[in-house]
PDB file of C-alpha atoms in Angstrom:
ATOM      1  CA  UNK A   2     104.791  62.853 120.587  1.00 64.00           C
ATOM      2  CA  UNK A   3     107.724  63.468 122.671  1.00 78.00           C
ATOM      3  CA  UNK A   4     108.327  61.952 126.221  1.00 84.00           C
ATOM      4  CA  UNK A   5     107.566  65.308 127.818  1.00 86.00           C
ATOM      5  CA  UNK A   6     104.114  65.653 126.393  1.00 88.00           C
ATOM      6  CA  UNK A   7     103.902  62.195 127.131  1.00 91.00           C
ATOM      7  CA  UNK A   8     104.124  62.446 130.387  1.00 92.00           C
ATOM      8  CA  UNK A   9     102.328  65.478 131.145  1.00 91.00           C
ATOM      9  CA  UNK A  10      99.628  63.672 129.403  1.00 93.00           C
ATOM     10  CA  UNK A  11      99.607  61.006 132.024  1.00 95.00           C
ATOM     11  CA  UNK A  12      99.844  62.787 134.970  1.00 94.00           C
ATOM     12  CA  UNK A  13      96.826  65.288 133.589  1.00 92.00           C
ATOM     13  CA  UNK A  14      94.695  61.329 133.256  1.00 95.00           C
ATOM     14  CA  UNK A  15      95.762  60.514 136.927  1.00 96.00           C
ATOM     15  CA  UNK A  16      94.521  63.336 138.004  1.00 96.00           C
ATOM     16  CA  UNK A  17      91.408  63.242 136.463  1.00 97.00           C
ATOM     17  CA  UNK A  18      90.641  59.350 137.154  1.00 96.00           C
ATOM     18  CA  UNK A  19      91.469  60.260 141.062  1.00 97.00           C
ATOM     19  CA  UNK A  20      88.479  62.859 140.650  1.00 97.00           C
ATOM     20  CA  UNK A  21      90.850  66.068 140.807  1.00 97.00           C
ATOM     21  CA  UNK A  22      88.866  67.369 138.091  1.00 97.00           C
ATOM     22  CA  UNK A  23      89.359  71.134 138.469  1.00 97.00           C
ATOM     23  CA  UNK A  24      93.080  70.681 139.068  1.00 96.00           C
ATOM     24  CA  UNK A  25      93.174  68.356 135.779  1.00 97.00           C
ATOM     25  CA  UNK A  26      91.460  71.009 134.190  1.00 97.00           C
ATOM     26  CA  UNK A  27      93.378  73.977 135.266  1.00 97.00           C
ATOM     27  CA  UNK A  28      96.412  72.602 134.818  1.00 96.00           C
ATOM     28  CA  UNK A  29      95.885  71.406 131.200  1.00 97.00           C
ATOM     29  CA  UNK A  30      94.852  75.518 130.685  1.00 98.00           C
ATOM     30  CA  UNK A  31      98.217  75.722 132.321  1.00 96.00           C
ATOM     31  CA  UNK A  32     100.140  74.155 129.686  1.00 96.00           C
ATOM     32  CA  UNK A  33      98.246  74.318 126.979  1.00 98.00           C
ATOM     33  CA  UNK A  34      99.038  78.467 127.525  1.00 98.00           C
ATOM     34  CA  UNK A  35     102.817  77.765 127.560  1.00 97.00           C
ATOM     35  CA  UNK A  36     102.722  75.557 124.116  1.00 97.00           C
ATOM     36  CA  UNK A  37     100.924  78.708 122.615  1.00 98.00           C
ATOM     37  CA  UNK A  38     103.447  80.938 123.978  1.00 98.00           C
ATOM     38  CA  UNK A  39     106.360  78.664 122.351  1.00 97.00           C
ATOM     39  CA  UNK A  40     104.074  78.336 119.038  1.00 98.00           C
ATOM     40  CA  UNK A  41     104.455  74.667 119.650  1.00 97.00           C
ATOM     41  CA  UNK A  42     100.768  74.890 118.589  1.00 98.00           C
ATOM     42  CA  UNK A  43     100.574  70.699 117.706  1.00 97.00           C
ATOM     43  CA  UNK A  44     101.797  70.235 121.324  1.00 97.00           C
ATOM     44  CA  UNK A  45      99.362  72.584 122.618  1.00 98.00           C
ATOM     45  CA  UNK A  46      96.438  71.185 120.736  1.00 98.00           C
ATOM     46  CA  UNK A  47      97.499  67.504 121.590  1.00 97.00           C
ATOM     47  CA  UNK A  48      97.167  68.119 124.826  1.00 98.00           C
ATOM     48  CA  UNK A  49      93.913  70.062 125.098  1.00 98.00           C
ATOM     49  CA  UNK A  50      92.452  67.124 123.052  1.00 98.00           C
ATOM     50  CA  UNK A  51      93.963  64.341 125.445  1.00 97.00           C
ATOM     51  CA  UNK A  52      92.512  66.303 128.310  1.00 98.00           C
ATOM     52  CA  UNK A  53      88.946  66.725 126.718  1.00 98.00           C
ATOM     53  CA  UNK A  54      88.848  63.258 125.947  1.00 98.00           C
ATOM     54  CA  UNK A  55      89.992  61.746 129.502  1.00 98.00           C
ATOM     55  CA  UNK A  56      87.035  64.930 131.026  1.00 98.00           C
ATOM     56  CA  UNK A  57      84.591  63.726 129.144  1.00 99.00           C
ATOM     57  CA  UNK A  58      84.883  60.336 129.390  1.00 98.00           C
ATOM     58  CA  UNK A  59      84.452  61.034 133.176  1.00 98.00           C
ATOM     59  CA  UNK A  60      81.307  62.910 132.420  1.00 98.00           C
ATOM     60  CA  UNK A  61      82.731  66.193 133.002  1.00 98.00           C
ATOM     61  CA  UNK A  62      80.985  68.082 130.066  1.00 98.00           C
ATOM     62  CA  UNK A  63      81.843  71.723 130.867  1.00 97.00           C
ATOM     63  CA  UNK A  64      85.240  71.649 131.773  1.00 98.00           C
ATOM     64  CA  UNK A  65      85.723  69.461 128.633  1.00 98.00           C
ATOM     65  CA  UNK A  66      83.734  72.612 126.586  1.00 99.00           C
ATOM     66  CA  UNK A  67      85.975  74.907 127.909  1.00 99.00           C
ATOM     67  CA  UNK A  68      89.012  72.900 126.588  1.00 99.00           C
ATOM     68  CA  UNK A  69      87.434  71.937 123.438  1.00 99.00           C
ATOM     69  CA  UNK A  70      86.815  75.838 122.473  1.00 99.00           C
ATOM     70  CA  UNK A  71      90.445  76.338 123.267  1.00 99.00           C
ATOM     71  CA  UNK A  72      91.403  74.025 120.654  1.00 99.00           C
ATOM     72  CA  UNK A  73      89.585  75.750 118.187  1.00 99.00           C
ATOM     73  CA  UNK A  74      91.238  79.094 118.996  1.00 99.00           C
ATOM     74  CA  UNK A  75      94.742  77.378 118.771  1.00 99.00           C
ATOM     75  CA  UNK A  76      93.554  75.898 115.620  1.00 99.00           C
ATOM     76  CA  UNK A  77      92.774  79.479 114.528  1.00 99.00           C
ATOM     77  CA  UNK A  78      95.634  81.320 115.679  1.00 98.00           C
ATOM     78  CA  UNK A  79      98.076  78.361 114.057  1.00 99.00           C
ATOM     79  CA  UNK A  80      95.874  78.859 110.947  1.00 99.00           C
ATOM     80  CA  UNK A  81      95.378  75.010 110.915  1.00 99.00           C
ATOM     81  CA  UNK A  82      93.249  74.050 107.810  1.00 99.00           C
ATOM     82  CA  UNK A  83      90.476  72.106 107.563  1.00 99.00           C
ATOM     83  CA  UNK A  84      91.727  67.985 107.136  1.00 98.00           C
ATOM     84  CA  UNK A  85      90.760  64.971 108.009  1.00 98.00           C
ATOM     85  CA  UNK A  86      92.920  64.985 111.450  1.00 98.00           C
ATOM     86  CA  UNK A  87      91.916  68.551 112.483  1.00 99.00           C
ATOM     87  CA  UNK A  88      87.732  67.265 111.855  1.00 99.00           C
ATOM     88  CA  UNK A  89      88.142  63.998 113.049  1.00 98.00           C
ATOM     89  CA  UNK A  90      89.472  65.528 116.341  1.00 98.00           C
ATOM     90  CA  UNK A  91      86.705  67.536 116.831  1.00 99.00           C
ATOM     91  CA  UNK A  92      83.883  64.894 115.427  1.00 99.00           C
ATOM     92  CA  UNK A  93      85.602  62.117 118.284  1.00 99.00           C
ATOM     93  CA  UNK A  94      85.455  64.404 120.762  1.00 99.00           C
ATOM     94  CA  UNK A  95      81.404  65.920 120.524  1.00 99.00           C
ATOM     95  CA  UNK A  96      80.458  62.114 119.846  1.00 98.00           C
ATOM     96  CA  UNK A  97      81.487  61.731 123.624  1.00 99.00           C
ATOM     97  CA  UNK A  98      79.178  64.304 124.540  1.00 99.00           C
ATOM     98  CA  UNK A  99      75.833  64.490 126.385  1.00 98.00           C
ATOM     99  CA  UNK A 100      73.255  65.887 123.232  1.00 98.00           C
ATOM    100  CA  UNK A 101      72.120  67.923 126.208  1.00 98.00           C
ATOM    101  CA  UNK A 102      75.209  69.846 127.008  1.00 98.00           C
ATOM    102  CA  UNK A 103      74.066  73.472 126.770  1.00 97.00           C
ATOM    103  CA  UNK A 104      77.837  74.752 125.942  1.00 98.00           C
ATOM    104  CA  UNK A 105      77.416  72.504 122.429  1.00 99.00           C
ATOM    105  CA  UNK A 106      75.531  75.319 120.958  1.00 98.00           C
ATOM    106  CA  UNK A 107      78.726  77.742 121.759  1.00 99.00           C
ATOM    107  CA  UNK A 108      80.994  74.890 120.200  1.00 99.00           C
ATOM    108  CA  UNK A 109      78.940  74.422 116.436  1.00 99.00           C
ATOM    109  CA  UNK A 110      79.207  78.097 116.534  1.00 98.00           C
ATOM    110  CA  UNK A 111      83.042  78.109 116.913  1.00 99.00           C
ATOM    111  CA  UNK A 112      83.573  75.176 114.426  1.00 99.00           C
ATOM    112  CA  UNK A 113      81.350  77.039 111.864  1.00 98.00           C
ATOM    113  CA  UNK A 114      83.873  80.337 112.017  1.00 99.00           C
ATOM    114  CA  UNK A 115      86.923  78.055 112.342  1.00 99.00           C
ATOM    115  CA  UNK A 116      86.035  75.552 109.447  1.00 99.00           C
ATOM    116  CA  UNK A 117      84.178  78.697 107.260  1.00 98.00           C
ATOM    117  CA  UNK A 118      87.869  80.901 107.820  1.00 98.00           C
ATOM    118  CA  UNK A 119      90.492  77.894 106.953  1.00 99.00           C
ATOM    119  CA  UNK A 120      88.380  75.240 104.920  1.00 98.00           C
ATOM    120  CA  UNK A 121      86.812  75.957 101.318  1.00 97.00           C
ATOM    121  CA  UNK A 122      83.710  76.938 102.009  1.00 96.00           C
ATOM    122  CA  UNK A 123      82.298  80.421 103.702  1.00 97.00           C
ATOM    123  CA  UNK A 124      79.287  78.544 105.638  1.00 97.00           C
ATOM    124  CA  UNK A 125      81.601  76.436 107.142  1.00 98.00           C
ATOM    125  CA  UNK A 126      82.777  72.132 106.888  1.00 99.00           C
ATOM    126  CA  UNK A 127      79.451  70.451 106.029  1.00 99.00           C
ATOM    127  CA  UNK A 128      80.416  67.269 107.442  1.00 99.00           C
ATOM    128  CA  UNK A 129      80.758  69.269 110.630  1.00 99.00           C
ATOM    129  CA  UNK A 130      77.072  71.215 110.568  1.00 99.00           C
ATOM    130  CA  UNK A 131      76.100  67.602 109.645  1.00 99.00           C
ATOM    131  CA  UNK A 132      78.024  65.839 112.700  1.00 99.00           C
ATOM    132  CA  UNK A 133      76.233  68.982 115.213  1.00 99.00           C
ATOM    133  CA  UNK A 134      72.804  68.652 113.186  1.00 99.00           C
ATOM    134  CA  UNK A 135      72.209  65.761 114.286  1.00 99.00           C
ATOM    135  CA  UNK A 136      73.152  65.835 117.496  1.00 99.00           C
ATOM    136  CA  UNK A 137      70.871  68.422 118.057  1.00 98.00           C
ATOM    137  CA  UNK A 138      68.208  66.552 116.351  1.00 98.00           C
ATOM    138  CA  UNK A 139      68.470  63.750 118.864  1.00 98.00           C
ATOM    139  CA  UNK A 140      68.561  66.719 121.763  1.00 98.00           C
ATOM    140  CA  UNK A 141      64.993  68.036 120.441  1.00 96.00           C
ATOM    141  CA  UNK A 142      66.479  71.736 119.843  1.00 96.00           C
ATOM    142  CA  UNK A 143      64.881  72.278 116.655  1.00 95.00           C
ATOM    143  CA  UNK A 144      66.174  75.381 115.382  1.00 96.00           C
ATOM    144  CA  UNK A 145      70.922  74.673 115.858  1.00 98.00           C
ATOM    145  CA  UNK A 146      69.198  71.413 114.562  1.00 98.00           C
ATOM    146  CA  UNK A 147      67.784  72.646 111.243  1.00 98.00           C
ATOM    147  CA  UNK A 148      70.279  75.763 110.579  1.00 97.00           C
ATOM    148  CA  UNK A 149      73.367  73.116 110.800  1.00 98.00           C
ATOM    149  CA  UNK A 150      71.346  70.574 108.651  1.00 99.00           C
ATOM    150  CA  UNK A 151      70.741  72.511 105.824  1.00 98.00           C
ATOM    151  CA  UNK A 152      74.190  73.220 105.249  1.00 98.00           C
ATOM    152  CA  UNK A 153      75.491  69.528 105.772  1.00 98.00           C
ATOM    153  CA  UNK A 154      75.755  66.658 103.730  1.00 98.00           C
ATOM    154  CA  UNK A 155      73.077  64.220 102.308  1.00 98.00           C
ATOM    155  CA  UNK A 156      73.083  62.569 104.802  1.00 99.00           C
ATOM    156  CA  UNK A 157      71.463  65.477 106.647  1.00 99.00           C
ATOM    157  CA  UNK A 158      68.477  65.789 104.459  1.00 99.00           C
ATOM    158  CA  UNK A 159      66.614  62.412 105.862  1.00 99.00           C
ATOM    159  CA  UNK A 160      67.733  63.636 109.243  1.00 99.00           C
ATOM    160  CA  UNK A 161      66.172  67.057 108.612  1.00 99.00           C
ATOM    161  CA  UNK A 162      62.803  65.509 106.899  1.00 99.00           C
ATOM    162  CA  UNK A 163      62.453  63.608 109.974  1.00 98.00           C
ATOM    163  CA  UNK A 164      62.829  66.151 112.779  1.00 98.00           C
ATOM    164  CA  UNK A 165      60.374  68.495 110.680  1.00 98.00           C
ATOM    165  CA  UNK A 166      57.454  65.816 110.672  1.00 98.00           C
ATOM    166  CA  UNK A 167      58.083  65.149 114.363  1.00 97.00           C
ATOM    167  CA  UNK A 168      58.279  68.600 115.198  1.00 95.00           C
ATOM    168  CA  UNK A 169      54.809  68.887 113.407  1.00 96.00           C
ATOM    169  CA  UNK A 170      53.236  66.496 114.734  1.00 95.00           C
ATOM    170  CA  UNK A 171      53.387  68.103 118.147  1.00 95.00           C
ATOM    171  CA  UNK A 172      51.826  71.219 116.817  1.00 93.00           C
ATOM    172  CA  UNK A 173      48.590  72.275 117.977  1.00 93.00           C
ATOM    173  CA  UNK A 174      47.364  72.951 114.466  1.00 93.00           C
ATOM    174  CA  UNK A 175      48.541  69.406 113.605  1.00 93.00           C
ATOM    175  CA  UNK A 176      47.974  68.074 110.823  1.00 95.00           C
ATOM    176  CA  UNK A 177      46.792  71.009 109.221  1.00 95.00           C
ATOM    177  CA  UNK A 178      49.850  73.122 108.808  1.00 96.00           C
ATOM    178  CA  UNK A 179      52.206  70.148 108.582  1.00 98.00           C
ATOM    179  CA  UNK A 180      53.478  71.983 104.992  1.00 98.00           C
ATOM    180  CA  UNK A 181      54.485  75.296 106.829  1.00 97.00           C
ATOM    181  CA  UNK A 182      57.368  72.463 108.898  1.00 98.00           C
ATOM    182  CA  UNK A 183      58.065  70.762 105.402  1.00 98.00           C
ATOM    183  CA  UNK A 184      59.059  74.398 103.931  1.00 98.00           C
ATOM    184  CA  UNK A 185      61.348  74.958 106.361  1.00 98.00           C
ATOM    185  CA  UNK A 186      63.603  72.277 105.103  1.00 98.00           C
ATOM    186  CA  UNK A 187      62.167  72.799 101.156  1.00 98.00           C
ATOM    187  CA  UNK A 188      62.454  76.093 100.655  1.00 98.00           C
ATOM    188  CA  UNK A 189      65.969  76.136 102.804  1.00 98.00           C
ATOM    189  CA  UNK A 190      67.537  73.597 100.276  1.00 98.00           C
ATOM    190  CA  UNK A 191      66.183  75.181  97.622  1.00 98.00           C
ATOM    191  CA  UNK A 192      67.836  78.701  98.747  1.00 96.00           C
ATOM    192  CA  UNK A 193      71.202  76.880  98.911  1.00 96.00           C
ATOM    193  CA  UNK A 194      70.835  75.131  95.406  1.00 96.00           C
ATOM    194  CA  UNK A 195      70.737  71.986  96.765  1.00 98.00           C
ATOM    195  CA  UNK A 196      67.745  70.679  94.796  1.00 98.00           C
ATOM    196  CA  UNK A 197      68.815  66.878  96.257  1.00 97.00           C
ATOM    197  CA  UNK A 198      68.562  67.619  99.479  1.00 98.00           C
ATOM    198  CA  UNK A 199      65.499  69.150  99.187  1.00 98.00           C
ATOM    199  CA  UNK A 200      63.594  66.266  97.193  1.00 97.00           C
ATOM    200  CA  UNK A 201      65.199  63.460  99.905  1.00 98.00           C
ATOM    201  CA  UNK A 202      63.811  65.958 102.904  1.00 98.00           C
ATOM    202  CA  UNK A 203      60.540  66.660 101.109  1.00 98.00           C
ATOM    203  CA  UNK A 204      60.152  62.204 100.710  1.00 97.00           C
ATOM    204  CA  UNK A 205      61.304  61.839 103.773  1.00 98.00           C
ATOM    205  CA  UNK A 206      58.206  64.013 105.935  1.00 98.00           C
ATOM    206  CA  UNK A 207      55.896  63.043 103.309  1.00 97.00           C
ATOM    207  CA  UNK A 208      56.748  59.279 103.903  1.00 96.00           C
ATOM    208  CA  UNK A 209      56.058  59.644 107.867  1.00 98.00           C
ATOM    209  CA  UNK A 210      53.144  62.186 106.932  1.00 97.00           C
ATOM    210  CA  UNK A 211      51.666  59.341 104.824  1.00 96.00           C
ATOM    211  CA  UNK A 212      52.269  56.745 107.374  1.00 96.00           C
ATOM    212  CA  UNK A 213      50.793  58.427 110.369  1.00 96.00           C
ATOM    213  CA  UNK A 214      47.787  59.962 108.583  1.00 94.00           C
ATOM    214  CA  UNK A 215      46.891  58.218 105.549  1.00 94.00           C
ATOM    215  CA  UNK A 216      45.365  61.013 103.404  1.00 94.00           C
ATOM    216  CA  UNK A 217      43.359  61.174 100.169  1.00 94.00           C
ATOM    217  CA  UNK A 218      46.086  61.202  97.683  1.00 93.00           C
ATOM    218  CA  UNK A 219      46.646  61.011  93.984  1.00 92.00           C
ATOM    219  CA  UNK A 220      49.889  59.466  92.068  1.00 87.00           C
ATOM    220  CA  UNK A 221      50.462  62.746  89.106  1.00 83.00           C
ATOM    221  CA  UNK A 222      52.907  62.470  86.303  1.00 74.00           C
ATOM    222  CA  UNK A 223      54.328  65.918  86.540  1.00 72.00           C
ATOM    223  CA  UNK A 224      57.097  66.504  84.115  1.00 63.00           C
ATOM    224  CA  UNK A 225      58.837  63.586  81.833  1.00 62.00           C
ATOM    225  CA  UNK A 226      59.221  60.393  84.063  1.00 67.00           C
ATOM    226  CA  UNK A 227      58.964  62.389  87.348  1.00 76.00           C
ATOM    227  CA  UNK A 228      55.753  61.060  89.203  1.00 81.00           C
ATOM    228  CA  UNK A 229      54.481  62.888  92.257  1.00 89.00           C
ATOM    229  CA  UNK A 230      51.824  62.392  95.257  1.00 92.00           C
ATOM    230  CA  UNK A 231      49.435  64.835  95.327  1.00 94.00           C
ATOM    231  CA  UNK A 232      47.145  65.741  98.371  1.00 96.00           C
ATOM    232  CA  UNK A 233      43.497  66.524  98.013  1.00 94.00           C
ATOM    233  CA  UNK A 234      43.508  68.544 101.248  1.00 96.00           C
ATOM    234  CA  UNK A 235      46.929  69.227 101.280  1.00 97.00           C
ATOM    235  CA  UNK A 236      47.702  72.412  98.573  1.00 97.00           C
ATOM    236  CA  UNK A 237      51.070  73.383  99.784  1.00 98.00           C
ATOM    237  CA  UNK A 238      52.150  69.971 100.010  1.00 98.00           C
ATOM    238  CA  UNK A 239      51.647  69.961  95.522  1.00 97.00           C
ATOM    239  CA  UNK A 240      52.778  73.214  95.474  1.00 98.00           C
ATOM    240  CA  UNK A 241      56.103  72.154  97.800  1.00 98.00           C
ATOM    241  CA  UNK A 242      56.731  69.354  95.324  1.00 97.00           C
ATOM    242  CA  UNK A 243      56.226  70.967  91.477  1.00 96.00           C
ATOM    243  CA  UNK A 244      58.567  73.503  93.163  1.00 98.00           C
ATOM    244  CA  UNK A 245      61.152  71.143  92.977  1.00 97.00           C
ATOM    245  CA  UNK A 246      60.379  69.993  89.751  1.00 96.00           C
ATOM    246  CA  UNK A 247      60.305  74.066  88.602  1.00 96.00           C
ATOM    247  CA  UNK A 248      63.722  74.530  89.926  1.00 97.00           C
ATOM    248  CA  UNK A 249      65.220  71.299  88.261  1.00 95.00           C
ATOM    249  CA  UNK A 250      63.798  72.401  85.148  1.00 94.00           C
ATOM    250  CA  UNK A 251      64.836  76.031  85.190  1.00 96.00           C
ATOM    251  CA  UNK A 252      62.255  77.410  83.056  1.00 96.00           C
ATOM    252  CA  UNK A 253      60.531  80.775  84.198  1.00 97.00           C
ATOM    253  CA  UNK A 254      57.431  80.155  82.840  1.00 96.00           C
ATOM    254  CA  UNK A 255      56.955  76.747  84.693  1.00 95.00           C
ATOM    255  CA  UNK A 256      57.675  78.841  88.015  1.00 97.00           C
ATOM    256  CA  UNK A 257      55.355  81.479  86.984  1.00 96.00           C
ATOM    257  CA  UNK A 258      52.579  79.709  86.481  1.00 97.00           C
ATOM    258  CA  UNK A 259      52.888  77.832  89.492  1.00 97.00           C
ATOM    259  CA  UNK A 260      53.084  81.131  91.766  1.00 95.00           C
ATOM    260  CA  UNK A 261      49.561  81.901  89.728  1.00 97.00           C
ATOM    261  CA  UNK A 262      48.362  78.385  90.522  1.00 97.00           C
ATOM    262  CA  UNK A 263      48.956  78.363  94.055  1.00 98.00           C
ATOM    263  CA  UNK A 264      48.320  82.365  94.173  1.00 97.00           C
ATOM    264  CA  UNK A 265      46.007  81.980  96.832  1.00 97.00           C
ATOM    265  CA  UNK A 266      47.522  80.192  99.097  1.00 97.00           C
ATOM    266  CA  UNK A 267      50.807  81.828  98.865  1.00 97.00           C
ATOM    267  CA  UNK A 268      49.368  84.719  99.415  1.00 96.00           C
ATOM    268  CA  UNK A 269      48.563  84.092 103.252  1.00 96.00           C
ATOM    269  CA  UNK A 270      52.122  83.009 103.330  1.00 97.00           C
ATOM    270  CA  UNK A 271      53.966  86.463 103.387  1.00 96.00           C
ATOM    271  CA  UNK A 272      56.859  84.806 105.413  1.00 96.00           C
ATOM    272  CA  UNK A 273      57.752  82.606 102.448  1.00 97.00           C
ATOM    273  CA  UNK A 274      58.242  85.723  99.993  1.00 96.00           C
ATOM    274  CA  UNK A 275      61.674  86.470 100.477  1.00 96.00           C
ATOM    275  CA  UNK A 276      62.703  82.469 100.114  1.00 97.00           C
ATOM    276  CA  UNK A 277      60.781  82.536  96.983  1.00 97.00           C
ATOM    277  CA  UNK A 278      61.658  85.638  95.596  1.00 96.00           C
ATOM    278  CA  UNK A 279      65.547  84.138  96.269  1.00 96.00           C
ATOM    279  CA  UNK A 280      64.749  80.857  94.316  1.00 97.00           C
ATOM    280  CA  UNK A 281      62.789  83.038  91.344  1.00 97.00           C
ATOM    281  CA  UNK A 282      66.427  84.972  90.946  1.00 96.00           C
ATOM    282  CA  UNK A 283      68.811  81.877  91.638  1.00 96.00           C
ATOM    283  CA  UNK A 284      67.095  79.423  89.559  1.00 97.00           C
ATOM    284  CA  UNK A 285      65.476  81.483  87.039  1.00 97.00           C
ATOM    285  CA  UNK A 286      66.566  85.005  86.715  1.00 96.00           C
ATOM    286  CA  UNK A 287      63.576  86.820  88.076  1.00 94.00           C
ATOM    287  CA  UNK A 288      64.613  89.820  89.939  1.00 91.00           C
ATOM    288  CA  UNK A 289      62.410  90.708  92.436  1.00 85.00           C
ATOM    289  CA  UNK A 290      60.159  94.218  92.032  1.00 77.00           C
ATOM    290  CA  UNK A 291      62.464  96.891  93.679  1.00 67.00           C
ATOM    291  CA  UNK A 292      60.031  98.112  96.897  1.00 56.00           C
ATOM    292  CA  UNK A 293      58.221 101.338  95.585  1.00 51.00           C
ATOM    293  CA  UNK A 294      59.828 104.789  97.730  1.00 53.00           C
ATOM    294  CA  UNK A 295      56.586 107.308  97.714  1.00 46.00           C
ATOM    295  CA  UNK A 296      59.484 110.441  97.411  1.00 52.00           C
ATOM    296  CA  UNK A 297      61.390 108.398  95.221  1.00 51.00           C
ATOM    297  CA  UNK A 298      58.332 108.465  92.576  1.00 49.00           C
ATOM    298  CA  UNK A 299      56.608 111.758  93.666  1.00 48.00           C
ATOM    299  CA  UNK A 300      60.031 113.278  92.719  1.00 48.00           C
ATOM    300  CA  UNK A 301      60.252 111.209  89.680  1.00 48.00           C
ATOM    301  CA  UNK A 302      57.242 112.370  88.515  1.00 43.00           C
ATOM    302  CA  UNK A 303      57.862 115.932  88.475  1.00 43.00           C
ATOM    303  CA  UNK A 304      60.826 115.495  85.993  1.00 42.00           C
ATOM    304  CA  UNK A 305      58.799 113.452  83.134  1.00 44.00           C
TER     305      UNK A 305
END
């Protein structure tokens, strides 16, 4: 770091511990801008993270936002991959954030493009959806929660499998429809191929489920050594679990005749077709029926 960004550095902390936080602020923007403009882009996004860290240790969460964004676009423009310095900056700087802070939601979304465009995978870093996961997990919004989750690491899974039961539990229907919150995470693994994830998620609810309501339940040797807790009132919750043993197995047959087992219950459960019709093509090379067009086979028929 040279003695010039050194400095600037400094006098952008004086400012801010004096409480000139909307100078500090605009006069990081300030030079930040003129870095870009010299395509000193490591000066640029040095200081941006300097200021961030010195406005949010002082509590000041949307100024910090604002500067936090801007490093992603430098990182962006400057094409800076995905490492262990450029995440690490990022993960150090949301850890100092209120879970509250309503501009986080803008941020994942921003780190998802960024780390999906310059890291190897499409959907984005996974330690990152895993590092914003959580923290929406601890700030009760379910949904960023669960869509970051199920593309993190395994250490998301438990996370997930947790905030699923909870989130159940404080539905009016409770515990009835406690499976229809375990699919969620289930049948999102699943659609990722990430059969791990979905067996620690699916222990992890059942676990708390078990704790909390102690129901009738039945230990079931389902394929080789794999043993499984079945629920007497509890269908979906079986079905939930041999689906995981289906898609480790890969055999069609096994899948098909648990769709026929569990026919009536899945069918009250449109919303689940297109997650299962996914899994039935992934993991075992069912293609779903093609949607019947009434032209399509009135005009059909006239040529046979």
């Amino acid at each position: 770091m040279s003695t010039k960004l050194e400095r600037t550095i400094a006098r952008n902390d004086e400012k801010i511990a004096a409480g000139e936080f909307y100078d500090a602020h605009q006069g990081i923007r300030t030079v930040a801008n003129r870095y870009v403009k010299q395509k000193a882009y490591n000066d640029a996004i040095e200081v941006l993270y300097k200021g961030a860290e010195s406005l949010l240790k002082a509590k000041q969460y949307a100024s910090a936002s604002d500067l936090v964004l801007y490093i992603f676009e430098v990182y962006t423009i400057a094409e800076i991959p995905v490492d262990s310095v450029s995440r690490n900056r990022i993960i150090s700087l949301i850890q100092l954030f209120d879970v509250h802070e309503p501009t986080l939601v803008k941020i994942s979304n921003e780190a998802e493009t960024w780390s999906g465009k310059f890291g190897p995978v499409s959907s984005g870093d996974a330690i990152l959806h895993n590092l914003f996961g959580t923290v929406f997990a601890k700030a009760d919004e379910g949904y960023e929660a669960e869509k970051n989750l199920l593309l993190g690491t395994k250490e998301s899974a438990p996370v997930l499998g947790k905030m699923l039961f909870d989130w159940s539990a404080e539905s009016k229907d409770a515990p009835q429809d406690a499976p229809l919150f375990l699919s969620r995470g289930v049948l999102g693994y699943l659609g990722t191929e990430n059969i791990r994830d979905a067996t620690v998620c699916a222990q992890t609810f059942l676990n708390a489920f078990d704790v909390k309501h102690s129901p009738a339940t039945n230990n079931v040797e389902a394929a080789g050594d794999s043993v499984i807790t079945t629920y007497d009132a509890y269908p979906l919750f079986n079905f939930l679990q041999l689906l995981i043993l289906a898609c480790r197995s890969k055999n069609p047959e096994t899948f098909k005749r648990l769709h026929t087992r569990y026919a009536q219950q899945l069918s009250q459960l449109p919303a689940w077709t297109p997650a299962l019709e996914k899994i039935g093509q992934v993991y075992f090379g069912i293609v779903p029926k093609r949607q019947g067009n009434m032209l399509e086979d009135l005009m059909g028929s006239f040529f046979k």
